[in-house]
Amino acid sequence: MAGQGIPRLLLSRLARSGEPISQLFGSPAVADNPYAVLESVRARGQLIRTPIAYFTVDHEICRNMLRDKDMGVRATDNFSTRFTVLRWLKDRAPLAPNPTEAPSMLVVNPPEHDRLRRSVSAAFTPRAIARLRDRVETVTVELLDALPENGTADLISDFAAQVPIAIISEMLGFPYDTRDEFLSWGDAITPLLDIGNPWPTYRRALIAIESMDRFADGHIARLRAEPGEDILSTLVAEGEMDDQELKATATLLMGAGFETTVNLIGNAIVQLLAHPDQLARLREEPDLWPNAVEEVLRIDSPVQSTARVAHAEVEYAGMRLAPEATVILSLAGANRDPKVFDEPDRFDITRANAKEHLSFSSGIHACLGASLARMEAVHALRALFERFPDLKLAGEPTRRPLFTLHGYSHMPVALGHRHAERSATMHS
C-alpha cells in the first residue's frame, strides 16, 4: 500500500498548487473531461517537468518516445520505489501475477518482452482476426436479440462489455460462466493503472488479484490435463513460459481484450448520439464505419496515458533527461495536437488522418489486439444502430472515475423500436 499511499499524499499536496498531474489523477470531474487540463499543459510547452514526472501532450514527442529504444517501461507505481523502504516492501510483498506487474509483457522490456509477445502474436494476425469475424457477428446478434424492443437497457453491462468478453474468453478457453467474474475482477484491478489509489480501492484490487490467481492456477492445471484449441492451451503445450508468466499473460490478454473495447464502444455511442448529423451520414454511407471508429479512438481515447522511463540520457524538446527519468505520455493530449489534427476538438467521421492517433500506443508495446478491437467495435456499433435506429440516452451516462482508462460504467438508454431486419454482415 505504500506504493499507493505516498503518491496519494504527494498528489493531494500538489493539487493545492494546481499541478496538472495531480488534477488528472486526483479529480473524478477532471477524469470525466480531462481535455481542458491537457490543453493547459500544451500551453506550457512540448515537454514539462513536474514534481512527479516529466509530462507531455505533444504528438511527435509521444510517438518518438514510444518508439525510442532508449525509453522503456516500468510498473505504474515504480517511481515510488526510489525510496529504499518502499523498494524493500515491494520485494517482500509482491502481488500475484496480474496485468500491472512483471512478468506481464505490459511492464517488461526486451528481451523478456519480445519473448512473451512472440509467443502469443500468432493469435492476433490479420488471418486469425478474420477467422473471428463470424463469431463476433453471431455474439452481437444474440445480444441485440436479447434487448427489449421499446424498452430500456444499460448498454455497458448489457452490450458493450458482453461482445469483447465473449470473444476473449473463448480465445483463452475460459468457461462461459466465468465472464461475470472476470468483468468484476477487471473493474477492481484496473484502478492500479492509476497512481495514488485510496485504501478501499487498493484492497478491492488485491482481493480480485488473489481470486483471479486462484482461478488461473486451476485453469492452467485443467488445460494441462485436457488441452483445447485456445491460446492458453497452445502456450501450455509449448512449455516456453513458466506458470507465473502464463498467468500474467492470461490476465493481461483477458483485461486488454475487453477493457479497451468496452470503453471504445461506449465512448462511440455517446459521441454518435451527441452528433446526429454524423450518425445520419453513417446510415447513408456505412463504409465510413471503420473511419468513424478511428475518429472515436482519436477524440475520446479509451487509454488516456502511458509512461516511459529513460534507460540512457536522452534529449527531447531541448531538455536533457537523465537515466531513470520518468515521462508520462498523454495519448489523449497527443490525439488532439493541433499540429497534427485540424480543429482537433471537432468530431468528424470523415477525418482523413484520424488513424494517426496514438490510442493503441506505438513501437514494440503497440496494442497486440488493436485489429481485434477495431473489428469488434465496427461490427457492434453498426449492428446496434441498425437494429435500434431510434436509440437514445435515457439518463446521464456514468464515467468510471479513472484517469488511465477512459470509459463509462453505466449507460441507460431507451431502445425504441427494433428494426425488422438483422444487421448486414461485415465481410466487406
Coordinates of C-alpha atoms in Angstrom, one line a residue:
M1 CA 0.0 0.0 0.0
A2 CA 3.0 2.3 0.5
G3 CA 3.4 2.4 -3.3
Q4 CA -0.1 4.0 -3.5
G5 CA -0.3 5.9 -0.2
I6 CA 2.8 8.1 -0.6
P7 CA 1.9 9.1 -4.2
R8 CA -1.6 9.9 -2.9
L9 CA -0.2 12.2 -0.3
L10 CA 2.0 13.8 -2.9
L11 CA -0.9 14.3 -5.3
S12 CA -3.0 15.8 -2.6
R13 CA -0.3 18.3 -1.7
L14 CA 0.3 19.2 -5.4
A15 CA -3.4 19.6 -6.0
R16 CA -3.3 22.8 -3.9
S17 CA -0.8 24.3 -6.3
G18 CA -2.7 23.4 -9.4
E19 CA -0.2 20.9 -10.8
P20 CA -1.9 19.2 -13.8
I21 CA -0.9 15.6 -13.0
S22 CA -2.5 15.9 -9.5
Q23 CA -5.7 17.2 -11.2
L24 CA -5.7 14.4 -13.7
F25 CA -5.2 11.6 -11.3
G26 CA -6.9 13.1 -8.3
S27 CA -10.2 14.6 -9.5
P28 CA -13.1 12.5 -10.8
A29 CA -14.5 15.6 -12.5
V30 CA -11.3 16.1 -14.4
A31 CA -11.1 12.4 -15.2
D32 CA -14.5 12.7 -16.8
N33 CA -13.4 15.5 -19.1
P34 CA -9.6 15.9 -18.9
Y35 CA -9.1 17.9 -22.1
A36 CA -9.1 21.5 -20.7
V37 CA -6.3 20.4 -18.3
L38 CA -4.4 18.8 -21.1
E39 CA -4.6 22.0 -23.2
S40 CA -3.2 23.9 -20.2
V41 CA -0.3 21.6 -20.3
R42 CA 0.2 22.1 -24.0
A43 CA 0.3 25.9 -23.4
R44 CA 3.3 25.3 -21.1
G45 CA 5.4 23.6 -23.7
Q46 CA 6.1 20.4 -25.6
L47 CA 7.6 18.7 -22.5
I48 CA 7.2 20.0 -19.0
R49 CA 8.7 18.9 -15.7
T50 CA 6.6 18.3 -12.6
P51 CA 7.5 17.2 -9.1
I52 CA 6.2 13.7 -10.0
A53 CA 7.5 13.2 -13.6
Y54 CA 8.0 14.8 -16.9
F55 CA 4.7 15.2 -18.8
T56 CA 3.9 15.7 -22.5
V57 CA 0.8 16.1 -24.6
D58 CA 2.8 16.6 -27.8
H59 CA 2.1 14.1 -30.6
E60 CA 5.6 14.0 -32.1
I61 CA 7.3 13.5 -28.7
C62 CA 4.8 10.8 -27.6
R63 CA 5.2 8.9 -30.9
N64 CA 9.0 9.2 -30.8
M65 CA 9.3 8.2 -27.1
L66 CA 7.1 5.1 -27.7
R67 CA 9.5 4.0 -30.5
D68 CA 12.7 5.0 -28.8
K69 CA 14.9 2.0 -27.8
D70 CA 16.4 4.2 -25.0
M71 CA 13.0 4.6 -23.4
G72 CA 11.5 1.6 -21.6
V73 CA 8.5 0.7 -19.3
R74 CA 8.1 0.1 -15.6
A75 CA 5.1 -0.6 -13.4
T76 CA 2.8 2.5 -12.8
D77 CA 3.8 3.0 -9.2
N78 CA 7.5 2.3 -9.7
F79 CA 8.6 5.9 -9.3
S80 CA 7.8 5.4 -5.6
T81 CA 10.4 2.6 -5.3
R82 CA 13.1 5.3 -5.5
F83 CA 12.7 5.2 -1.7
T84 CA 14.7 2.3 -0.2
V85 CA 12.0 1.4 2.3
L86 CA 9.4 1.1 -0.4
R87 CA 11.6 -1.0 -2.6
W88 CA 12.2 -3.3 0.4
L89 CA 8.4 -3.6 1.0
K90 CA 7.7 -4.2 -2.7
D91 CA 10.4 -7.0 -3.0
R92 CA 8.9 -8.8 0.1
A93 CA 5.2 -8.5 -0.7
P94 CA 4.9 -8.9 -4.5
L95 CA 1.4 -9.0 -6.0
A96 CA 0.2 -12.2 -7.6
P97 CA 0.6 -12.3 -11.4
N98 CA -1.7 -9.6 -12.9
P99 CA -1.6 -7.1 -15.8
T100 CA 0.0 -4.3 -13.9
E101 CA 3.1 -6.2 -12.6
A102 CA 6.0 -8.1 -14.1
P103 CA 6.1 -10.6 -15.7
S104 CA 3.2 -9.0 -17.6
M105 CA 4.6 -8.0 -21.0
L106 CA 2.9 -4.6 -20.4
V107 CA 5.6 -3.7 -17.9
V108 CA 8.7 -5.6 -19.0
N109 CA 11.4 -4.6 -21.5
P110 CA 13.3 -6.6 -24.2
P111 CA 14.4 -9.3 -24.4
E112 CA 11.7 -10.6 -21.9
H113 CA 9.0 -8.6 -23.6
D114 CA 9.9 -9.8 -27.1
R115 CA 9.9 -13.5 -26.0
L116 CA 6.5 -13.2 -24.3
R117 CA 4.9 -11.2 -27.1
R118 CA 6.2 -13.5 -29.8
S119 CA 4.5 -16.5 -28.0
V120 CA 1.0 -15.0 -28.4
S121 CA 1.3 -12.9 -31.6
A122 CA 0.1 -15.7 -33.9
A123 CA -3.4 -15.4 -32.3
F124 CA -3.7 -11.8 -33.4
T125 CA -2.5 -11.9 -37.0
P126 CA -4.9 -10.5 -39.7
R127 CA -5.8 -14.0 -40.8
A128 CA -6.6 -15.0 -37.2
I129 CA -8.7 -11.9 -36.7
A130 CA -10.6 -12.6 -39.9
R131 CA -11.5 -16.0 -38.7
L132 CA -13.1 -14.5 -35.6
R133 CA -15.4 -12.2 -37.6
D134 CA -18.3 -14.7 -37.9
R135 CA -18.2 -15.4 -34.2
V136 CA -18.3 -11.6 -33.4
E137 CA -21.3 -11.3 -35.7
T138 CA -23.1 -14.2 -34.0
V139 CA -22.5 -12.9 -30.5
T140 CA -23.6 -9.4 -31.5
V141 CA -26.9 -10.7 -33.0
E142 CA -27.6 -12.8 -29.9
L143 CA -27.0 -9.8 -27.6
L144 CA -29.2 -7.5 -29.7
D145 CA -32.0 -10.1 -29.9
A146 CA -32.0 -10.2 -26.1
L147 CA -32.5 -6.4 -25.7
P148 CA -36.2 -5.5 -25.2
E149 CA -37.9 -3.7 -28.0
N150 CA -39.3 -0.3 -26.9
G151 CA -37.6 -1.0 -23.5
T152 CA -34.6 0.3 -21.6
A153 CA -31.1 -1.2 -21.1
D154 CA -27.7 -0.4 -19.7
L155 CA -25.6 -0.5 -22.9
I156 CA -22.4 -1.1 -21.0
S157 CA -23.3 -4.1 -19.0
D158 CA -25.9 -5.5 -21.5
F159 CA -24.0 -4.9 -24.7
A160 CA -20.7 -3.1 -24.9
A161 CA -18.9 -5.3 -22.3
Q162 CA -20.5 -8.5 -23.5
V163 CA -19.2 -8.5 -27.0
P164 CA -15.4 -8.4 -26.2
I165 CA -15.7 -10.5 -23.0
A166 CA -17.3 -13.3 -25.0
I167 CA -14.7 -13.3 -27.7
I168 CA -11.6 -13.1 -25.5
S169 CA -13.0 -15.7 -23.1
E170 CA -13.3 -18.2 -25.9
M171 CA -9.8 -17.3 -27.3
L172 CA -8.4 -18.1 -23.8
G173 CA -10.5 -21.2 -23.3
F174 CA -12.3 -19.8 -20.2
P175 CA -15.6 -21.3 -19.3
Y176 CA -18.7 -19.4 -20.3
D177 CA -19.8 -19.0 -16.7
T178 CA -16.6 -17.1 -15.7
R179 CA -17.5 -14.0 -17.7
D180 CA -19.2 -12.1 -15.0
E181 CA -16.4 -12.9 -12.6
F182 CA -13.8 -11.5 -15.0
L183 CA -15.8 -8.4 -15.5
S184 CA -15.9 -7.9 -11.8
W185 CA -12.2 -8.6 -11.4
G186 CA -11.3 -6.3 -14.2
D187 CA -13.3 -3.5 -12.7
A188 CA -11.5 -3.9 -9.4
I189 CA -8.0 -4.3 -10.8
T190 CA -7.9 -1.5 -13.5
P191 CA -7.5 1.3 -11.0
L192 CA -4.0 0.0 -10.3
L193 CA -3.1 1.5 -13.7
D194 CA -3.5 4.9 -12.0
I195 CA -1.5 6.1 -9.1
G196 CA -2.4 7.2 -5.5
N197 CA -5.5 4.9 -5.1
P198 CA -7.3 5.1 -1.7
W199 CA -7.0 2.1 0.6
P200 CA -10.5 0.7 -0.1
T201 CA -9.9 0.7 -3.9
Y202 CA -6.4 -0.9 -3.4
R203 CA -7.8 -3.5 -1.0
R204 CA -10.5 -4.4 -3.5
A205 CA -7.9 -4.8 -6.2
L206 CA -5.8 -7.1 -4.0
I207 CA -8.8 -9.3 -3.3
A208 CA -9.6 -9.5 -7.0
I209 CA -6.0 -10.3 -7.9
E210 CA -5.9 -13.2 -5.4
S211 CA -9.2 -14.6 -6.7
M212 CA -8.0 -14.3 -10.3
D213 CA -4.7 -16.0 -9.4
R214 CA -6.5 -19.0 -7.8
F215 CA -8.8 -19.3 -10.9
A216 CA -5.7 -19.1 -13.2
D217 CA -4.0 -21.9 -11.3
G218 CA -6.9 -24.2 -11.7
H219 CA -7.5 -23.3 -15.3
I220 CA -3.9 -23.9 -16.3
A221 CA -4.0 -27.3 -14.5
R222 CA -7.2 -28.2 -16.4
L223 CA -5.6 -27.3 -19.7
R224 CA -2.6 -29.5 -19.0
A225 CA -4.9 -32.4 -18.4
E226 CA -7.4 -31.6 -21.2
P227 CA -5.9 -29.1 -23.7
G228 CA -8.2 -27.3 -26.2
E229 CA -7.6 -25.2 -29.3
D230 CA -7.3 -21.9 -27.4
I231 CA -4.3 -19.6 -27.0
L232 CA -3.5 -20.8 -23.4
S233 CA -3.6 -24.5 -24.4
T234 CA -1.0 -23.7 -27.0
L235 CA 1.2 -21.8 -24.6
V236 CA 0.9 -24.6 -22.0
A237 CA 1.8 -27.2 -24.6
E238 CA 4.8 -25.3 -25.9
G239 CA 6.2 -25.1 -22.4
E240 CA 8.2 -21.9 -23.1
M241 CA 6.5 -19.9 -20.2
D242 CA 6.6 -20.8 -16.5
D243 CA 3.3 -20.6 -14.5
Q244 CA 3.9 -17.0 -13.4
E245 CA 4.4 -15.9 -17.0
L246 CA 1.4 -17.9 -18.1
K247 CA -0.9 -16.4 -15.5
A248 CA 0.4 -12.8 -16.2
T249 CA -0.1 -13.3 -19.9
A250 CA -3.6 -14.8 -19.5
T251 CA -4.8 -12.0 -17.2
L252 CA -3.2 -9.3 -19.4
L253 CA -4.9 -10.7 -22.5
M254 CA -8.2 -11.0 -20.7
G255 CA -8.1 -7.5 -19.4
A256 CA -6.8 -5.8 -22.5
G257 CA -9.1 -8.0 -24.6
F258 CA -12.2 -6.3 -23.2
E259 CA -11.2 -3.2 -21.3
T260 CA -10.2 -1.2 -24.3
T261 CA -13.1 -2.4 -26.5
V262 CA -15.9 -1.8 -24.0
N263 CA -14.6 1.7 -23.5
L264 CA -14.3 2.3 -27.2
I265 CA -17.9 1.1 -27.9
G266 CA -19.3 3.1 -25.0
N267 CA -17.4 6.3 -26.0
A268 CA -18.5 5.8 -29.6
I269 CA -22.2 5.5 -28.6
V270 CA -22.1 8.8 -26.7
Q271 CA -20.2 10.6 -29.4
L272 CA -22.6 9.5 -32.1
L273 CA -25.7 10.3 -30.2
A274 CA -24.3 13.7 -29.5
H275 CA -23.6 14.2 -33.2
P276 CA -26.8 13.1 -35.0
D277 CA -25.5 14.5 -38.3
Q278 CA -22.5 12.2 -38.2
L279 CA -24.7 9.2 -37.3
A280 CA -27.0 10.0 -40.2
R281 CA -24.0 10.1 -42.5
L282 CA -23.1 6.6 -41.3
R283 CA -26.6 5.3 -42.1
E284 CA -26.2 6.7 -45.6
E285 CA -22.6 5.6 -46.1
P286 CA -21.9 2.5 -43.9
D287 CA -18.5 2.2 -45.5
L288 CA -17.5 5.1 -43.2
W289 CA -17.8 2.9 -40.0
P290 CA -14.1 1.9 -39.8
N291 CA -13.0 5.6 -40.1
A292 CA -15.7 6.6 -37.6
V293 CA -14.2 4.2 -35.1
E294 CA -10.7 5.7 -35.7
E295 CA -12.1 9.1 -35.0
V296 CA -13.7 8.0 -31.7
L297 CA -10.3 6.5 -30.8
R298 CA -8.7 9.8 -31.5
I299 CA -11.1 12.2 -29.9
D300 CA -12.0 10.1 -26.8
S301 CA -9.2 7.6 -26.3
P302 CA -10.1 4.5 -24.2
V303 CA -6.5 4.6 -22.9
Q304 CA -5.5 8.1 -22.0
S305 CA -1.9 7.8 -21.0
T306 CA 1.1 5.6 -20.6
A307 CA 4.6 6.1 -19.2
R308 CA 8.2 5.6 -20.3
V309 CA 11.5 5.6 -18.4
A310 CA 14.8 6.7 -19.8
H311 CA 17.3 3.9 -19.9
A312 CA 20.1 6.3 -21.0
E313 CA 20.5 10.0 -21.2
V314 CA 18.1 11.3 -23.9
E315 CA 17.2 14.7 -25.2
Y316 CA 13.7 15.9 -26.2
A317 CA 12.4 19.4 -26.8
G318 CA 15.8 20.8 -25.8
M319 CA 15.6 19.1 -22.4
R320 CA 18.1 16.5 -21.2
L321 CA 16.5 13.6 -19.4
A322 CA 18.8 11.6 -17.1
P323 CA 18.7 7.9 -16.9
E324 CA 15.7 6.7 -14.8
A325 CA 13.7 9.9 -15.6
T326 CA 10.0 9.1 -15.9
V327 CA 7.8 10.7 -18.6
I328 CA 4.0 10.4 -18.6
L329 CA 2.8 10.4 -22.2
S330 CA -0.7 11.8 -22.6
L331 CA -2.1 9.8 -25.5
A332 CA -5.3 11.8 -25.2
G333 CA -3.4 15.0 -25.5
A334 CA -1.4 13.8 -28.4
N335 CA -4.6 12.8 -30.2
R336 CA -5.7 16.4 -30.0
D337 CA -2.5 18.0 -31.1
P338 CA -3.4 20.9 -33.4
K339 CA -0.1 20.5 -35.3
V340 CA -1.4 17.1 -36.5
F341 CA -5.2 17.3 -36.5
D342 CA -7.1 20.3 -37.9
E343 CA -9.8 21.5 -35.5
P344 CA -8.8 18.7 -33.0
D345 CA -11.8 19.2 -30.8
R346 CA -14.3 18.6 -33.7
F347 CA -15.7 15.1 -34.1
D348 CA -15.5 14.3 -37.8
I349 CA -16.0 10.7 -39.0
T350 CA -14.6 11.7 -42.4
R351 CA -11.3 13.0 -41.0
A352 CA -8.6 11.9 -43.4
N353 CA -5.8 11.3 -40.9
A354 CA -7.9 10.1 -38.0
K355 CA -5.8 6.9 -37.9
E356 CA -2.7 8.9 -36.9
H357 CA -3.9 8.7 -33.3
L358 CA -1.8 7.0 -30.7
S359 CA -4.6 5.3 -28.8
F360 CA -3.1 1.9 -29.3
S361 CA 0.4 3.2 -28.5
S362 CA 3.2 2.6 -30.9
G363 CA 6.5 0.8 -31.1
I364 CA 7.2 -2.6 -29.6
H365 CA 4.4 -2.1 -27.0
A366 CA 1.7 -1.2 -29.5
C367 CA -1.5 -2.9 -28.6
L368 CA -1.4 -6.6 -29.7
G369 CA -5.2 -6.7 -30.0
A370 CA -5.8 -3.4 -31.9
S371 CA -7.1 -5.1 -35.0
L372 CA -9.5 -7.2 -32.9
A373 CA -10.8 -4.2 -31.0
R374 CA -11.4 -2.3 -34.3
M375 CA -13.2 -5.2 -35.8
E376 CA -15.4 -5.8 -32.8
A377 CA -16.2 -2.1 -32.4
V378 CA -17.1 -1.6 -36.1
H379 CA -19.4 -4.5 -36.2
A380 CA -21.0 -4.0 -32.8
L381 CA -21.7 -0.3 -33.4
R382 CA -23.1 -0.7 -36.9
A383 CA -25.3 -3.6 -35.8
L384 CA -26.6 -1.7 -32.7
F385 CA -27.6 1.4 -34.6
E386 CA -29.2 -0.6 -37.5
R387 CA -31.2 -2.7 -35.2
F388 CA -32.3 0.2 -32.9
P389 CA -32.5 3.3 -35.2
D390 CA -34.4 5.3 -32.6
L391 CA -32.0 4.6 -29.7
K392 CA -31.4 7.5 -27.3
L393 CA -29.9 8.1 -23.9
A394 CA -32.4 7.7 -21.0
G395 CA -30.2 9.4 -18.4
E396 CA -26.7 10.7 -17.9
P397 CA -24.0 8.1 -18.6
T398 CA -21.7 7.5 -15.7
R399 CA -18.0 7.8 -16.3
R400 CA -15.5 5.5 -14.5
P401 CA -13.5 7.6 -12.0
L402 CA -10.2 6.6 -13.6
F403 CA -7.5 8.6 -15.5
T404 CA -5.6 5.9 -17.5
L405 CA -8.7 4.1 -18.7
H406 CA -11.4 6.3 -20.0
G407 CA -14.9 5.0 -20.4
Y408 CA -18.3 4.5 -18.9
S409 CA -19.6 2.2 -16.1
H410 CA -23.3 2.7 -16.9
M411 CA -25.2 4.0 -19.9
P412 CA -29.0 4.0 -19.6
V413 CA -30.8 4.1 -22.9
A414 CA -34.3 3.9 -24.4
L415 CA -34.0 1.4 -27.2
G416 CA -37.1 2.3 -29.3
H417 CA -38.5 0.0 -31.9
R418 CA -36.4 -2.9 -33.3
H419 CA -35.7 -2.9 -37.0
A420 CA -37.2 -6.0 -38.6
E421 CA -34.0 -6.9 -40.5
R422 CA -30.8 -8.0 -38.8
S423 CA -27.7 -6.0 -39.4
A424 CA -25.7 -6.5 -42.5
T425 CA -22.6 -8.7 -42.1
M426 CA -19.2 -7.1 -42.1
H427 CA -17.5 -9.4 -44.6
S428 CA -16.5 -6.5 -46.8

